[in-house]
Coordinates of N, CA, C and O in Angstrom, one line a residue:
M1 N 77.8 46.9 99.9 CA 79.4 48.0 100.8 C 79.3 49.0 101.0 O 79.4 49.6 101.1
K2 N 79.1 48.9 100.0 CA 79.8 51.0 98.7 C 78.4 51.5 99.1 O 78.3 52.5 99.7
K3 N 77.2 50.7 99.0 CA 76.0 51.6 100.1 C 76.4 52.2 101.1 O 76.1 53.1 101.1
Y4 N 77.1 51.4 102.1 CA 76.5 51.5 103.2 C 78.5 52.6 103.3 O 78.4 53.5 104.4
I5 N 79.2 52.2 102.6 CA 80.1 53.7 102.7 C 80.4 54.6 102.1 O 80.6 55.5 103.2
F6 N 79.3 55.2 101.8 CA 78.3 55.8 101.0 C 78.0 56.5 102.0 O 77.9 57.6 102.4
I7 N 76.8 55.8 102.9 CA 75.8 56.1 104.0 C 76.9 56.6 104.5 O 76.5 58.1 105.1
A8 N 78.3 56.2 104.9 CA 78.9 57.0 106.4 C 79.7 58.0 105.6 O 80.1 59.2 106.4
Y9 N 79.9 58.5 104.2 CA 80.6 59.0 103.8 C 79.4 60.5 104.0 O 79.8 61.7 104.1
L10 N 78.6 60.4 103.6 CA 77.2 61.3 103.7 C 77.0 61.8 105.0 O 77.1 62.6 105.5
F11 N 77.5 60.9 106.3 CA 77.3 61.6 107.9 C 78.9 61.9 107.7 O 78.3 63.1 108.3
L12 N 79.6 61.9 107.2 CA 80.6 62.8 107.9 C 80.5 63.5 107.3 O 81.1 64.7 107.6
I13 N 79.8 64.0 106.3 CA 80.5 65.7 105.4 C 78.7 65.9 106.2 O 79.4 67.5 106.7
G14 N 78.1 65.9 106.8 CA 76.6 66.5 107.5 C 77.6 66.9 108.9 O 77.5 67.6 109.5
I15 N 78.5 66.1 109.0 CA 79.1 66.2 110.5 C 80.1 68.1 110.8 O 80.4 68.9 111.2
N16 N 80.2 67.8 109.0 CA 82.0 68.5 109.4 C 81.3 69.9 108.3 O 82.4 70.6 107.9
A17 N 80.4 69.3 107.7 CA 80.1 71.0 107.2 C 79.9 72.2 108.1 O 80.1 73.2 107.6
F18 N 79.4 72.3 109.3 CA 79.9 73.0 109.6 C 80.8 72.9 110.6 O 80.3 72.9 112.2
A19 N 81.9 73.1 110.8 CA 82.9 72.5 111.4 C 83.3 73.8 112.4 O 84.7 73.3 113.3
Q20 N 83.4 75.4 111.6 CA 84.2 76.1 111.9 C 83.3 76.7 113.4 O 81.6 76.5 113.8
N21 N 83.5 76.5 115.2 CA 83.0 77.4 115.7 C 82.8 78.5 116.9 O 84.3 79.6 116.3
P22 N 81.5 79.4 116.4 CA 82.2 80.8 117.0 C 83.5 81.0 118.7 O 83.0 80.6 118.8
E23 N 83.4 81.8 118.0 CA 85.0 82.5 119.1 C 83.4 82.8 120.5 O 84.1 82.3 121.7
F24 N 82.6 84.0 120.7 CA 82.2 84.0 121.4 C 80.4 83.3 122.4 O 80.5 83.6 120.7
S25 N 81.1 82.9 123.0 CA 79.1 83.3 123.3 C 78.5 84.3 123.3 O 78.6 84.8 123.8
G26 N 77.1 83.8 123.3 CA 76.3 85.1 122.8 C 76.5 86.1 122.2 O 75.9 87.3 121.9
R27 N 77.3 86.0 121.1 CA 77.8 87.0 120.2 C 77.0 86.3 118.6 O 77.9 85.4 118.7
P28 N 76.0 87.3 117.6 CA 75.8 86.9 116.3 C 77.4 86.9 115.7 O 77.7 88.3 115.2
Y29 N 76.9 86.1 114.5 CA 78.5 85.8 113.0 C 77.4 86.0 112.2 O 76.8 85.5 112.1
L30 N 78.7 86.3 110.9 CA 77.7 86.3 109.4 C 78.5 85.2 109.5 O 79.3 84.5 109.0
W31 N 77.5 83.8 108.5 CA 77.7 82.1 108.1 C 78.1 82.8 106.6 O 76.1 82.8 106.5
Q32 N 79.2 83.1 105.8 CA 79.5 83.2 104.9 C 80.2 82.8 103.8 O 81.1 82.4 104.5
D33 N 80.5 82.3 102.8 CA 81.0 81.7 102.6 C 82.2 80.6 103.0 O 83.5 80.4 103.1
K34 N 81.6 80.0 103.8 CA 82.0 78.8 104.5 C 82.5 79.0 105.8 O 83.9 78.0 106.0
K35 N 82.3 79.8 105.9 CA 83.2 81.0 107.1 C 82.2 81.6 108.3 O 81.1 82.1 106.9
L36 N 82.9 82.0 109.5 CA 81.6 83.3 110.0 C 83.3 84.2 110.6 O 84.4 84.9 110.1
T37 N 82.1 85.6 110.2 CA 82.6 87.4 109.6 C 81.7 87.6 111.1 O 81.3 87.5 111.7
D38 N 83.4 88.8 111.6 CA 82.3 89.7 112.8 C 80.8 90.3 112.0 O 81.2 90.9 110.6
L39 N 80.1 91.0 112.8 CA 79.1 91.8 112.1 C 79.5 92.9 113.1 O 80.9 93.3 114.2
E40 N 78.9 94.2 112.9 CA 79.6 95.7 113.1 C 79.3 95.3 115.3 O 77.7 94.5 115.2
R41 N 79.5 95.6 115.4 CA 78.9 95.8 117.0 C 80.4 97.4 117.2 O 80.9 97.8 117.5
V42 N 79.1 98.3 118.1 CA 78.9 99.6 118.8 C 78.3 99.6 119.7 O 77.6 98.3 120.7
D43 N 78.6 100.1 120.6 CA 78.5 100.7 121.8 C 76.6 101.4 121.3 O 77.0 102.6 121.1
A44 N 76.1 100.3 122.2 CA 74.1 101.7 122.0 C 74.4 101.9 123.4 O 74.4 101.6 124.9
Q45 N 73.7 102.7 123.5 CA 73.6 103.6 125.0 C 71.5 103.7 125.1 O 71.2 103.7 125.0
F46 N 71.5 103.3 126.3 CA 70.5 103.0 127.1 C 69.6 104.1 127.0 O 70.6 104.9 127.6
D47 N 68.1 104.2 127.0 CA 67.7 105.4 126.9 C 66.8 105.4 127.2 O 66.0 104.0 126.7
T48 N 65.7 107.0 127.5 CA 64.5 107.0 127.7 C 64.2 108.4 127.6 O 64.4 109.3 127.4
K49 N 63.3 108.1 126.6 CA 61.8 109.2 126.2 C 60.6 109.2 126.1 O 59.7 108.4 126.5
A50 N 60.3 110.4 127.4 CA 59.3 111.0 127.6 C 58.0 111.3 126.9 O 58.3 112.2 126.0
K51 N 56.7 110.9 126.4 CA 55.6 111.6 125.5 C 55.2 112.2 125.9 O 54.3 111.4 127.4
G52 N 54.5 113.0 125.3 CA 53.7 114.0 126.1 C 53.8 114.4 127.6 O 53.1 114.6 129.1
L53 N 55.7 114.7 128.0 CA 55.2 115.4 129.3 C 55.4 114.2 130.7 O 54.7 114.9 131.9
G54 N 55.4 113.0 129.7 CA 55.5 112.2 130.0 C 53.7 111.5 130.4 O 53.4 110.2 131.3
Y55 N 53.0 112.3 130.7 CA 51.0 111.9 130.1 C 50.8 110.7 129.7 O 50.7 109.6 130.1
G56 N 52.3 110.2 129.0 CA 51.7 109.7 127.5 C 53.3 108.3 127.7 O 52.9 107.7 127.0
G57 N 53.9 108.3 129.2 CA 54.2 107.9 129.4 C 55.7 107.2 129.3 O 55.9 108.4 128.3
V58 N 56.2 106.2 128.9 CA 58.3 106.3 128.0 C 58.5 105.2 127.3 O 57.9 104.1 127.5
D59 N 59.4 105.7 126.6 CA 59.8 104.3 125.7 C 60.9 104.5 126.1 O 61.7 105.4 126.2
T60 N 61.4 103.3 125.9 CA 63.3 102.5 126.5 C 63.7 102.5 125.0 O 62.9 101.7 124.8
Y61 N 64.7 102.9 124.7 CA 65.3 102.7 123.8 C 67.3 101.7 123.6 O 67.9 102.8 124.6
Y62 N 67.7 101.6 122.6 CA 69.3 101.4 122.7 C 69.7 102.3 121.7 O 68.8 101.9 120.7
T63 N 70.3 103.7 121.6 CA 70.2 104.2 120.6 C 72.5 103.7 120.6 O 73.5 104.3 121.2
V64 N 72.2 104.4 119.2 CA 73.5 104.2 118.4 C 73.5 105.4 118.1 O 72.7 106.1 116.2
F65 N 74.9 106.4 118.2 CA 75.4 107.1 117.7 C 75.9 107.9 116.2 O 76.6 108.3 115.9
T66 N 75.1 106.8 115.1 CA 75.7 107.0 113.7 C 74.1 106.6 113.0 O 73.5 105.3 113.4
G67 N 73.9 107.0 111.8 CA 73.3 106.8 110.9 C 72.7 105.5 110.5 O 71.9 104.5 110.2
K68 N 73.7 104.9 110.4 CA 73.6 103.8 108.9 C 75.4 102.8 109.7 O 75.3 103.0 110.1
S69 N 74.7 101.5 109.8 CA 75.7 100.5 109.6 C 76.7 100.4 108.2 O 76.0 100.4 107.3
D70 N 77.6 99.9 108.9 CA 78.5 99.5 107.8 C 78.4 98.2 106.8 O 79.1 98.0 106.2
I71 N 77.9 97.5 107.1 CA 77.5 96.3 107.2 C 76.2 96.4 106.8 O 75.4 96.0 107.7
R72 N 76.4 95.9 105.3 CA 75.2 96.0 105.0 C 74.8 94.5 104.0 O 75.9 93.7 103.1
F73 N 73.5 94.3 103.4 CA 73.0 92.7 102.8 C 72.1 93.8 101.7 O 71.0 94.5 102.4
S74 N 71.5 92.8 100.4 CA 70.9 92.8 100.0 C 69.6 92.4 100.1 O 69.3 91.3 101.3
K75 N 68.5 92.5 99.4 CA 67.3 91.8 100.7 C 66.8 90.3 99.6 O 65.9 89.6 99.9
E76 N 67.0 90.7 98.1 CA 67.4 89.5 97.2 C 68.4 88.6 97.7 O 68.4 87.0 97.4
K77 N 69.0 88.7 98.9 CA 70.3 87.3 99.6 C 70.2 88.3 100.9 O 71.7 88.9 100.8
L78 N 69.7 87.9 101.6 CA 69.8 87.6 102.9 C 70.7 86.9 103.6 O 70.9 85.8 103.1
P79 N 70.9 87.6 104.7 CA 71.9 86.9 105.8 C 72.4 85.9 105.9 O 70.4 85.4 106.1
I80 N 73.2 85.1 106.3 CA 72.5 84.3 107.6 C 73.6 83.9 108.7 O 74.9 84.2 108.4
F81 N 72.9 83.9 109.5 CA 74.0 84.5 111.2 C 73.5 83.1 111.3 O 73.2 82.4 111.5
V82 N 74.8 83.2 113.2 CA 75.2 81.9 113.8 C 75.1 82.3 114.9 O 76.0 83.4 115.1
V83 N 75.4 81.5 116.1 CA 75.1 82.6 117.2 C 75.4 80.6 118.1 O 75.1 79.9 118.1
K84 N 76.3 81.3 118.3 CA 76.5 80.4 120.2 C 76.7 80.4 121.4 O 76.3 81.6 121.8
V85 N 75.6 79.7 121.9 CA 74.3 79.5 123.6 C 75.2 78.6 124.3 O 76.0 77.5 123.7
D86 N 75.0 79.3 125.6 CA 75.3 78.2 126.3 C 75.0 76.6 126.5 O 73.4 76.6 126.4
K87 N 75.4 75.9 127.1 CA 74.4 74.7 127.2 C 73.2 75.1 127.7 O 73.3 75.4 128.6
G88 N 72.3 74.6 127.2 CA 70.5 74.1 128.0 C 69.7 75.9 127.9 O 68.8 75.8 128.3
I89 N 70.3 76.6 127.0 CA 70.2 77.9 126.8 C 69.7 77.8 125.7 O 70.4 77.5 123.7
D90 N 68.4 78.5 125.4 CA 67.1 78.4 124.1 C 68.3 79.8 123.6 O 68.1 81.2 124.0
P91 N 68.3 79.3 122.9 CA 69.2 81.1 122.0 C 67.5 82.6 121.2 O 68.1 83.5 121.5
A92 N 66.3 81.5 122.0 CA 65.2 82.9 121.4 C 65.9 83.6 122.5 O 64.8 84.8 122.6
E93 N 66.3 82.7 124.2 CA 65.7 83.8 125.4 C 66.9 84.7 124.7 O 67.4 85.8 126.6
V94 N 68.1 84.7 124.0 CA 69.7 84.9 124.1 C 69.2 87.2 123.4 O 69.7 87.8 123.7
Y95 N 68.0 87.1 122.6 CA 68.1 87.8 122.1 C 67.2 88.0 120.7 O 67.0 87.6 120.8
S96 N 66.9 89.3 120.2 CA 65.8 89.9 119.8 C 66.8 90.5 118.0 O 67.3 91.5 118.5
V97 N 66.2 90.8 117.8 CA 66.3 91.6 116.5 C 65.2 92.0 116.4 O 64.5 92.1 115.9
L98 N 65.4 93.7 116.1 CA 64.8 94.8 115.8 C 65.1 95.5 114.9 O 66.5 95.7 114.7
K99 N 64.0 97.2 114.5 CA 64.7 97.8 113.5 C 64.1 98.6 114.2 O 63.4 98.9 115.3
A100 N 65.0 99.2 113.5 CA 66.2 100.4 114.5 C 64.8 102.0 113.8 O 64.3 102.4 112.7
K101 N 64.9 102.9 114.5 CA 63.7 104.5 114.0 C 65.3 104.8 113.4 O 66.1 105.1 115.1
V102 N 65.5 105.7 112.6 CA 66.6 106.5 111.9 C 66.2 108.3 112.0 O 65.4 107.5 110.9
K103 N 67.3 108.7 112.9 CA 66.1 110.6 113.2 C 67.5 110.9 113.2 O 69.1 111.0 113.8
K104 N 68.2 112.1 112.6 CA 69.4 112.5 113.0 C 70.4 112.1 112.8 O 71.3 111.9 114.3
N105 N 70.4 110.9 112.1 CA 71.9 110.3 112.7 C 72.4 109.9 113.5 O 73.0 109.6 114.2
K106 N 71.0 108.9 114.3 CA 71.0 108.3 115.2 C 70.1 107.1 115.2 O 68.6 107.5 113.9
R107 N 70.0 106.1 116.0 CA 69.5 104.8 115.1 C 69.1 104.8 116.5 O 69.9 104.2 117.6
S108 N 67.8 104.4 117.1 CA 67.1 103.6 118.2 C 66.1 102.5 117.9 O 65.5 102.3 117.7
F109 N 66.8 102.0 119.3 CA 66.1 99.9 119.1 C 64.9 100.0 120.0 O 65.3 99.8 121.2
L110 N 63.6 100.1 119.6 CA 62.7 100.9 121.4 C 62.9 99.3 121.8 O 62.8 98.2 121.4
I111 N 62.5 99.0 124.1 CA 63.1 98.1 124.1 C 62.0 97.2 124.7 O 61.6 96.4 125.2
G112 N 61.0 99.2 125.0 CA 59.6 99.0 126.1 C 59.3 100.5 126.1 O 59.7 101.2 125.5
S113 N 57.6 99.9 126.0 CA 57.2 101.4 126.1 C 56.5 100.9 127.8 O 55.8 99.9 127.2
Y114 N 55.9 102.0 128.1 CA 54.9 101.5 129.4 C 54.0 103.5 129.5 O 54.8 104.4 129.5
A115 N 52.7 102.8 129.9 CA 52.0 103.7 130.5 C 53.0 104.6 131.5 O 53.9 104.8 132.5
M116 N 51.6 106.0 131.5 CA 52.2 106.8 132.4 C 52.4 106.6 133.8 O 53.2 106.3 135.0
G117 N 51.0 105.1 134.2 CA 51.2 104.8 135.5 C 52.3 103.5 135.7 O 52.1 102.3 136.7
G118 N 53.1 103.0 134.7 CA 54.0 102.0 135.0 C 53.6 101.3 134.2 O 55.2 99.4 133.6
K119 N 52.0 101.4 133.3 CA 51.5 99.6 133.2 C 52.5 99.4 131.2 O 52.5 100.3 131.1
A120 N 52.7 98.5 131.0 CA 54.3 98.1 130.0 C 53.0 97.9 128.9 O 52.1 97.5 128.8
K121 N 53.4 98.5 127.4 CA 52.8 98.8 126.5 C 53.5 97.1 125.7 O 54.7 97.5 125.6
D122 N 52.5 97.1 124.6 CA 53.3 95.8 123.4 C 54.2 96.7 122.6 O 53.8 97.0 122.3
T123 N 55.0 96.0 122.5 CA 56.8 96.4 121.8 C 56.7 95.8 120.4 O 57.3 95.4 119.9
G124 N 56.0 94.3 121.1 CA 55.7 93.1 119.8 C 56.1 93.2 118.5 O 56.9 92.7 117.7
K125 N 56.3 93.8 118.1 CA 55.6 94.6 116.3 C 57.2 95.0 116.0 O 57.3 95.4 114.7
E126 N 58.1 96.2 117.0 CA 59.3 96.0 116.8 C 59.5 95.0 116.5 O 61.4 95.0 115.2
K127 N 58.9 93.7 116.8 CA 60.9 92.4 116.8 C 60.0 92.1 115.5 O 59.3 91.5 115.0
I128 N 61.9 91.5 114.8 CA 62.2 90.9 114.3 C 61.8 89.1 114.1 O 62.0 88.5 115.0
K129 N 60.5 88.4 112.9 CA 61.0 87.3 113.3 C 60.6 86.8 113.2 O 61.6 86.7 111.4
I130 N 62.9 85.5 113.9 CA 63.6 85.5 113.1 C 63.2 83.8 113.7 O 62.8 83.3 114.3
T131 N 63.7 82.9 113.2 CA 64.2 81.6 113.0 C 65.0 80.6 113.1 O 66.2 81.3 113.4
Y132 N 65.3 79.9 114.3 CA 66.6 79.4 114.7 C 66.7 77.6 114.3 O 65.6 77.3 114.3
K133 N 68.0 77.2 113.8 CA 68.1 75.7 113.4 C 69.3 75.1 114.0 O 70.5 76.3 113.3
K134 N 69.4 74.7 114.4 CA 70.1 73.6 115.1 C 71.4 73.2 114.1 O 71.5 72.3 114.0
L135 N 72.7 73.7 114.6 CA 74.0 72.8 113.3 C 74.1 72.1 114.2 O 74.9 70.9 113.9
K136 N 74.6 72.1 115.7 CA 75.1 71.5 116.3 C 74.8 72.2 118.0 O 74.0 72.9 118.1
D137 N 75.5 70.5 119.3 CA 75.4 71.8 120.5 C 75.7 72.4 120.9 O 77.0 72.8 120.8
G138 N 75.1 73.8 120.9 CA 74.3 75.1 121.3 C 75.3 76.0 119.6 O 75.7 77.1 120.3
I139 N 75.2 75.5 118.9 CA 75.5 77.0 118.3 C 74.4 76.3 117.1 O 74.0 74.9 116.9
Y140 N 73.7 77.7 116.6 CA 72.7 77.3 116.0 C 72.4 78.8 114.7 O 73.4 79.0 114.8
E141 N 72.3 78.7 113.8 CA 72.1 79.2 112.9 C 71.0 80.4 112.7 O 69.4 79.9 112.8
I142 N 70.8 81.1 112.6 CA 69.8 82.1 112.7 C 69.1 82.4 110.4 O 70.2 83.2 110.4
S143 N 67.5 82.6 110.8 CA 67.9 83.5 109.5 C 66.4 83.9 110.1 O 65.8 83.9 110.2
L144 N 66.5 85.5 108.7 CA 65.8 86.1 109.0 C 64.1 86.3 107.7 O 64.5 85.0 107.3
P145 N 63.8 87.1 108.5 CA 62.7 86.4 107.5 C 62.6 86.6 106.0 O 63.0 88.1 106.1
S146 N 61.9 86.1 105.4 CA 61.6 86.4 103.4 C 61.3 88.5 103.2 O 61.9 88.5 102.2
D147 N 60.2 88.2 104.0 CA 59.8 88.9 103.6 C 59.9 90.4 104.7 O 59.7 92.0 104.8
I148 N 61.8 91.4 105.0 CA 61.1 92.1 105.8 C 61.9 92.6 105.1 O 62.4 92.7 103.5
A149 N 61.8 94.1 105.7 CA 61.9 95.5 104.7 C 63.4 95.9 104.4 O 64.5 95.7 105.7
A150 N 63.5 97.0 103.8 CA 64.9 97.2 104.5 C 64.9 98.2 105.7 O 63.2 98.7 106.3
G151 N 66.4 99.2 106.2 CA 66.5 99.4 107.3 C 67.6 98.9 107.7 O 68.2 97.6 107.2
E152 N 67.5 99.2 109.3 CA 68.8 98.8 109.7 C 68.2 98.9 110.8 O 67.1 98.6 111.8
Y153 N 69.3 97.8 111.7 CA 68.6 96.2 112.2 C 70.2 96.7 113.7 O 70.9 96.3 113.1
S154 N 69.4 95.3 114.5 CA 70.2 94.9 115.4 C 69.5 93.8 116.2 O 69.0 93.7 116.5
F155 N 70.9 93.0 116.6 CA 70.2 91.9 117.8 C 70.4 92.2 119.2 O 71.8 93.0 118.8
V156 N 69.3 92.8 120.2 CA 69.8 93.6 121.2 C 70.3 91.7 121.9 O 68.3 92.2 121.8
P157 N 70.3 92.5 123.0 CA 70.5 91.2 124.2 C 69.1 91.6 124.7 O 68.4 92.2 125.0
N158 N 68.8 90.3 125.3 CA 67.1 89.8 125.8 C 66.6 90.4 127.5 O 66.7 90.6 128.6
S159 N 68.2 90.8 127.8 CA 68.2 90.6 129.0 C 68.6 92.2 129.8 O 68.4 93.0 128.9
T160 N 67.5 92.0 131.7 CA 67.8 94.2 131.6 C 68.5 94.2 131.8 O 69.1 95.0 133.3
E161 N 69.7 93.5 132.6 CA 70.8 93.3 133.4 C 71.9 94.4 132.7 O 72.0 95.2 132.0
G162 N 71.5 95.8 134.0 CA 72.9 97.1 133.7 C 72.0 98.2 132.9 O 72.8 98.7 132.2
M163 N 70.5 97.6 132.8 CA 70.2 98.5 131.9 C 69.1 99.1 133.3 O 68.4 99.9 134.0
S164 N 70.0 101.2 132.8 CA 70.1 102.1 133.1 C 70.1 103.5 132.7 O 71.4 103.5 131.9
A165 N 69.2 105.2 133.0 CA 69.8 106.1 131.6 C 71.2 106.0 132.0 O 71.8 105.9 133.1
G166 N 71.7 105.8 130.9 CA 73.5 106.7 130.0 C 74.0 105.6 130.9 O 75.6 105.6 129.3
N167 N 73.7 104.5 131.5 CA 74.6 102.5 130.4 C 74.7 102.4 128.8 O 74.2 103.0 128.2
K168 N 75.5 101.6 128.9 CA 76.1 101.4 127.6 C 76.8 100.1 127.8 O 76.5 99.0 128.6
M169 N 76.0 99.4 126.6 CA 75.9 98.2 126.0 C 76.8 97.9 124.5 O 76.3 98.8 123.6
K170 N 77.0 96.7 124.4 CA 77.5 96.4 122.8 C 76.3 95.7 122.6 O 75.7 94.9 122.9
I171 N 76.1 96.3 121.1 CA 75.4 95.4 119.7 C 75.4 95.7 118.9 O 75.9 96.1 118.1
T172 N 74.8 94.8 118.1 CA 74.7 93.6 116.7 C 74.4 94.8 116.3 O 73.1 93.8 116.2
C173 N 75.1 95.1 114.6 CA 73.7 95.4 114.2 C 73.9 95.3 112.6 O 75.1 94.9 111.9
F174 N 73.3 95.5 111.5 CA 73.4 94.8 109.7 C 72.6 96.4 108.9 O 71.5 96.9 110.0
G175 N 72.5 96.5 108.1 CA 71.5 97.4 107.4 C 71.1 96.0 106.0 O 72.0 95.1 105.9
I176 N 69.7 96.5 106.0 CA 68.9 96.1 104.8 C 69.0 96.7 103.5 O 68.4 97.8 104.0
D177 N 69.1 96.7 102.3 CA 69.3 97.2 101.7 C 68.7 96.8 100.6 O 68.1 95.9 100.4

């Protein structure tokens, strides 16, 4: 009988291990000390940059007009993030984690690159390979790779809705030292 009580107790602990729900769907949170905390949310401007007067193609970015995130983590103690998505949605389809190019006190996150004729170029090397672990229906833990380089990073929406020159959108940023 004690064995069954113990198993039931472990089951209940597992259910309640992550009892806190993120407030907003599609918005990453930091999971630290058994509570959810907001990350840096900034306005990023959709921007394009022509290469070689346009003959080299065009790169598209989300640009943040500060050089460094206030939210910092150590490579030795990487953060765990949590995101809530609508039922039936794969969290990998909602966000990508991108490393910024920092120049002149601006963080630029490359989201697309196109050749002169409009043909898309591979921008996969800019994306960080993250892993997802289901905590409960619609709520996922996000882990960064252990070999992630120091730098500035952001969760960037995969949606192309509202993407046109000069438009702004909120992105979630952090830094690794």
